[in-house]
C-alpha positions as MATLAB code, in Angstrom:
seq = 'SSEVLEAIENVIQDVLKSLAQKKAPVLTLANRSDWRNIEFKDSVGLQMIPHCTTKQIRSDCPRSAPKFALMLKILSMIYKMVQSNTYATKRDIYYSDTLLFGSQSVVDNIINDISCMLKIPRRSLHILSTTKGFVAGNLSYTEEDGTKVNCTCGATAVTVPSNVQGIKNLISHAKFMLIVEKDATFQRLLDDDFCNKLSPCIMITGRGVPDLNTRLLVRKLWDSFQIPIFTLMDADPHGVEIMCIYKYGSVSMSFEAHHLTVPSIKWLGLLPSDLERLNIRKDVLIPFTKQDQNKLASIQKRPYIACQPMWKKELEIMAASKLKAEIQVLTSLSSDYLSRVYLPNKLQFGGWL';
ca = [
      -1.323   20.138   42.790;
      -4.134   21.603   44.526;
      -6.621   21.303   40.636;
      -4.562   17.757   40.052;
      -6.539   16.301   44.143;
      -9.640   18.513   42.924;
     -10.831   16.696   39.665;
      -9.927   13.433   42.094;
     -11.897   14.095   44.610;
     -14.190   14.838   41.522;
     -14.013   11.340   39.548;
     -14.442    9.171   43.124;
     -17.707   11.881   44.664;
     -18.650   10.230   40.804;
     -18.665    6.827   41.634;
     -19.991    7.286   44.940;
     -23.253    9.613   43.935;
     -24.104    6.123   41.890;
     -23.900    3.833   44.582;
     -25.525    6.218   46.678;
     -28.432    6.022   44.037;
     -27.381    2.186   43.343;
     -26.319    2.443   39.980;
     -23.365    1.021   38.940;
     -20.100    3.785   38.877;
     -19.049    4.014   35.447;
     -15.872    5.645   34.110;
     -15.541    8.184   31.339;
     -13.135    9.384   29.142;
     -12.374   10.619   25.517;
     -11.443    7.846   22.620;
      -8.254    8.740   22.694;
      -6.917    6.132   19.707;
      -9.735    7.282   17.475;
      -8.610    9.280   13.869;
     -12.467   11.169   14.288;
     -11.853   12.704   17.108;
      -8.645   14.086   16.538;
      -8.317   17.049   14.172;
      -5.150   18.674   12.736;
      -3.650   22.324   13.030;
      -1.268   23.657   11.098;
       0.748   25.357   14.219;
      -0.120   23.176   17.284;
      -0.180   19.727   15.251;
      -2.769   16.669   16.179;
      -5.270   17.744   18.428;
      -7.714   16.048   20.073;
     -11.605   17.996   19.326;
     -13.120   19.642   22.318;
     -16.372   17.467   21.652;
     -14.906   13.644   21.137;
     -16.127   10.630   20.934;
     -16.146    8.965   24.839;
     -15.425    5.343   25.870;
     -17.386    4.598   28.986;
     -14.987    2.153   31.553;
     -18.598   -0.111   33.797;
     -17.769   -1.275   36.635;
     -20.199   -3.870   36.147;
     -19.938   -5.374   33.160;
     -16.904   -8.578   33.503;
     -14.770   -6.962   30.238;
     -13.931   -3.330   31.602;
     -14.634   -3.840   35.803;
     -10.785   -5.297   36.044;
     -10.122   -1.926   34.034;
     -12.604    0.255   36.633;
     -10.640   -1.392   39.348;
      -7.199   -0.258   38.199;
      -7.537    3.011   37.307;
      -9.310    3.567   40.863;
      -5.931    2.083   42.292;
      -3.928    3.821   40.605;
      -5.835    7.187   40.540;
      -5.486    6.249   44.855;
      -1.773    5.491   43.752;
      -1.323    9.464   41.852;
      -3.420   11.341   45.187;
      -0.955   10.126   47.885;
       1.361   11.009   45.264;
       0.607   14.763   44.746;
       0.039   15.072   48.174;
       2.849   13.728   49.660;
       4.578   15.027   46.696;
       7.208   12.808   45.153;
       7.286   11.142   42.144;
       6.692    7.386   41.321;
       8.019    6.035   38.035;
       5.560    3.964   35.436;
       7.811    1.805   37.000;
       7.602    1.873   40.443;
       3.660    1.747   39.379;
       3.952   -1.302   38.432;
       6.067   -3.400   40.084;
       3.814   -2.332   43.650;
       1.548   -4.805   42.171;
       3.446   -6.939   39.497;
       0.611   -9.811   39.951;
      -2.583   -6.709   39.852;
      -1.269   -5.103   36.619;
      -0.257   -8.249   35.193;
       2.369   -5.930   32.947;
       3.867   -2.461   32.207;
       1.766   -2.194   28.938;
      -1.365   -1.776   30.870;
      -0.035   -0.008   33.565;
       1.132    2.787   30.395;
      -1.755    2.614   28.949;
      -4.355    3.538   32.194;
      -1.797    6.494   32.988;
      -2.920    8.135   29.956;
      -6.456    7.503   29.765;
      -6.263    8.969   33.333;
      -3.975   11.972   32.480;
      -7.015   12.426   29.375;
      -9.552   11.416   31.720;
      -8.462   14.755   34.504;
      -7.266   16.182   31.389;
      -4.322   16.351   33.544;
      -0.559   16.287   32.126;
       0.879   13.365   33.493;
       4.015   14.913   34.853;
       1.555   17.055   36.827;
       0.237   13.730   38.117;
       3.204   13.299   38.771;
       4.211   10.741   37.391;
       7.350    9.979   36.038;
       8.648    8.288   33.130;
      12.040    6.584   32.726;
      13.982    8.141   29.642;
      15.801    6.843   26.684;
      16.628    9.932   24.911;
      19.885   11.846   25.141;
      21.087   15.053   24.487;
      24.573   16.572   23.463;
      26.135   19.186   21.736;
      26.342   23.668   22.976;
      23.994   23.311   25.891;
      24.725   23.766   29.870;
      20.842   23.855   32.428;
      20.758   23.069   36.290;
      17.939   20.181   37.047;
      15.336   20.254   40.173;
      17.599   19.096   42.418;
      20.431   21.993   41.617;
      22.877   19.244   39.542;
      23.783   21.838   36.495;
      24.456   19.826   33.505;
      26.824   19.574   30.675;
      26.092   18.775   27.806;
      28.857   20.138   25.505;
      30.059   17.665   23.006;
      32.777   14.792   24.858;
      32.831   11.663   23.003;
      29.358   11.024   25.896;
      25.769   12.102   25.560;
      24.184   13.209   28.586;
      20.812   11.474   29.559;
      17.678   13.487   28.628;
      16.403   15.132   32.545;
      13.060   12.313   33.602;
      12.172   15.551   34.850;
      11.703   18.235   31.893;
       9.253   20.791   32.696;
      11.917   21.797   36.408;
      15.278   22.285   34.023;
      16.127   25.517   34.397;
      18.948   27.812   33.309;
      19.535   27.103   29.903;
      22.035   27.992   28.238;
      23.395   27.564   24.874;
      25.152   29.222   21.515;
      23.462   26.567   19.203;
      22.884   27.803   15.315;
      20.245   24.808   14.737;
      18.958   21.170   16.842;
      19.656   17.807   15.228;
      17.524   15.228   16.099;
      18.873   11.900   15.290;
      16.634    9.197   14.279;
      18.901    6.388   16.261;
      21.499    6.176   18.663;
      24.190    4.668   16.454;
      23.576    7.420   14.033;
      24.210    9.665   16.897;
      26.518    8.039   18.662;
      28.770    8.445   15.071;
      27.783   12.015   14.840;
      29.403   12.452   18.253;
      32.089   10.388   17.741;
      32.810   12.943   14.478;
      32.797   16.447   17.118;
      29.898   16.843   14.322;
      28.416   19.383   16.761;
      31.806   21.850   16.967;
      33.099   21.254   13.391;
      30.241   22.452   11.788;
      29.214   25.175   14.072;
      27.208   24.893   16.770;
      24.663   22.670   17.556;
      22.309   21.118   20.072;
      22.135   16.786   18.885;
      18.763   15.007   20.628;
      18.125   11.396   19.795;
      15.171    9.323   21.419;
      16.651    5.908   20.144;
      14.023    5.002   17.993;
      10.232    6.026   18.565;
      11.264    9.010   20.894;
       9.747    9.166   24.380;
       8.251   11.835   26.620;
      10.602   13.378   27.590;
      12.618   13.398   24.467;
       9.596   15.401   22.913;
       9.191   17.713   25.944;
      12.914   18.433   25.838;
      12.566   19.269   21.353;
       9.658   21.330   22.417;
      10.659   22.526   25.333;
      14.383   23.958   23.393;
      12.400   25.832   21.072;
      10.879   27.515   23.656;
      13.745   28.698   24.984;
      15.791   29.241   21.632;
      12.853   28.863   18.357;
      16.089   27.883   16.436;
      16.049   25.675   12.927;
      15.026   22.106   13.919;
      16.307   19.284   11.622;
      15.686   15.475   11.602;
      18.018   13.388   10.329;
      16.147    9.579    9.331;
      16.367    6.556    8.003;
      14.762    6.875    4.303;
      11.474    4.190    5.408;
       8.047    4.739    6.705;
       9.390    4.579   10.746;
      11.470    6.824    9.808;
       8.285    8.804    8.309;
       6.127    8.152   11.277;
       9.324    9.495   13.830;
       9.677   12.464   12.835;
       5.652   13.396   11.885;
       6.147   12.367   15.974;
       8.440   14.824   16.569;
       6.411   17.214   14.557;
       2.524   16.543   14.844;
       2.370   14.764   17.513;
       1.210   11.348   17.614;
      -2.708    9.928   17.580;
      -2.752    8.714   21.289;
      -1.243   11.973   22.847;
      -3.152   14.516   21.362;
      -4.411   15.843   24.153;
      -1.539   16.960   25.134;
       0.057   17.868   21.568;
       0.159   21.801   23.249;
       3.694   20.134   25.079;
       4.628   17.915   22.951;
       4.702   18.915   19.498;
       6.751   21.661   17.630;
       5.553   21.876   13.800;
       8.624   24.284   12.916;
      10.373   20.555   11.902;
      12.125   20.803    8.819;
      12.995   17.353    7.071;
      16.950   17.199    6.799;
      17.616   13.691    5.471;
      17.638   11.022    4.017;
      15.715   12.159    1.723;
      14.561    9.202   -0.397;
      14.682   11.809   -3.746;
      18.963   11.432   -2.117;
      18.934    7.894   -3.467;
      18.833    9.176   -6.456;
      20.620   12.498   -6.053;
      23.591   10.947   -4.838;
      23.573    7.405   -7.091;
      23.449    5.143   -4.612;
      23.923    1.744   -5.837;
      20.546   -0.605   -5.834;
      22.496   -3.160   -3.873;
      22.763   -1.549   -0.815;
      18.966   -0.235   -0.362;
      16.241   -3.106    1.289;
      12.970   -4.030   -0.450;
       9.560   -3.044    1.327;
       8.181   -5.853    3.103;
       3.971   -5.619    3.253;
       4.608   -3.578    6.660;
       6.458   -0.700    4.937;
       4.341   -0.778    1.667;
       1.074    0.059    4.548;
       2.664    2.238    6.451;
       3.902    4.894    4.134;
      -0.196    4.247    2.690;
      -1.998    4.726    5.497;
       1.102    7.692    6.511;
       0.390    9.553    3.058;
      -3.517    9.667    4.355;
      -2.569   11.362    6.991;
      -3.958   14.944    7.327;
      -1.088   16.841    7.421;
       1.197   15.199    4.741;
      -1.419   17.416    2.626;
      -0.548   20.289    3.646;
       3.436   19.641    2.956;
       3.665   19.494   -1.420;
       7.146   18.815   -0.710;
       7.102   15.849    1.927;
       3.991   14.309   -0.725;
       6.504   14.240   -3.785;
       9.150   12.294   -1.722;
       6.779    9.934   -0.666;
       5.594    9.428   -3.721;
       9.301    8.533   -4.936;
      10.089    6.111   -1.927;
       6.344    4.329   -2.481;
       6.945    4.008   -7.012;
      10.673    2.543   -5.973;
       9.426    0.446   -3.106;
      12.781    0.847   -2.028;
      14.316    2.010    1.567;
      17.777    3.073    2.915;
      19.142    3.604    6.036;
      21.138    6.312    7.167;
      23.852    4.341    7.412;
      24.036    3.474    3.656;
      26.092    6.574    2.606;
      28.784    4.794    4.342;
      28.820    2.832    0.875;
      30.664    6.314   -0.378;
      32.658    6.902    2.048;
      33.223    5.824    6.196;
      32.535    9.519    7.265;
      29.685   10.766    4.097;
      27.417   12.260    6.602;
      29.377   13.788    8.729;
      31.630   15.057    6.485;
      29.809   16.069    2.966;
      26.649   15.177    3.323;
      25.401   17.060    6.478;
      27.225   19.971    5.460;
      25.976   20.505    1.983;
      22.746   20.264    3.537;
      22.738   22.723    6.390;
      25.093   24.925    3.548;
      22.575   25.079    0.830;
      18.997   24.606    2.308;
      18.921   21.011    1.562;
      15.335   20.203    3.666;
      12.018   19.949    3.447;
];
């Protein structure tokens, strides 16, 4: 915490120095959303290059002055929380003054900018993000406040903890982890008692694009147990994008890649090549939209696809067919095909990439 306080004090000192010299204060931060500032490392995923281009938030420019003020406001809130050892969610911060902030996304963006500017992970700033992910299966742990949590598969899942760094005494006999893109598929696998039937496993869903806590938990479980991690996604560009976020990270959070990515993650399904292999009827597949085409083209250009020849092939199959499929498409073969046939065969015969 002293490191956080010191980092904030340094920023404020710079502001005061500028004022003393009759200059307009400026906050300088790395340009997070620029691909030119990102390098791809096989062992880490996407990460920021040490000397990246920066942008300035100026206090004397009408366009950036409001953001400058909001950054100082949130810095002062963080400073107080670190001093008093209290925590707040991003929602708490927004609701502390909705008129001032205008929208939740403004707050979220500024918090990420501050984290990047101070080079301090967001959790150390005492800001928790609201969790939307679920975890189930062969796993138990103790939360920071001493609550014991057991995720062993009942029909209900456990919400991913909001302070992943604080959990301890993790125990699991799981043979693998399965990341499921969508809540509906996750619930279906729970109902089919998938976690226990095949061999003990841990299932996680970020319910779409994963929030920070879900990604932190995947990473923490990987660090703790070093078991294989597989992903089950829709066979569409959006599903591939989500899988890449778990595996390689996202551009906007690349400054925190070391805590968030697991480059050993494998693509289990639904593979575009599976659709042909299983003779899925064309009438249950969905035609690409223009948006799908653009997203797929942008993914194919990314640096990490070049080092994944098998993935590249699958994306080419998808691009050629211009068709996408949700995981639910397997129910056209039989209602429990996913848990009874598809996943057991894949896991037994190594059908992952």
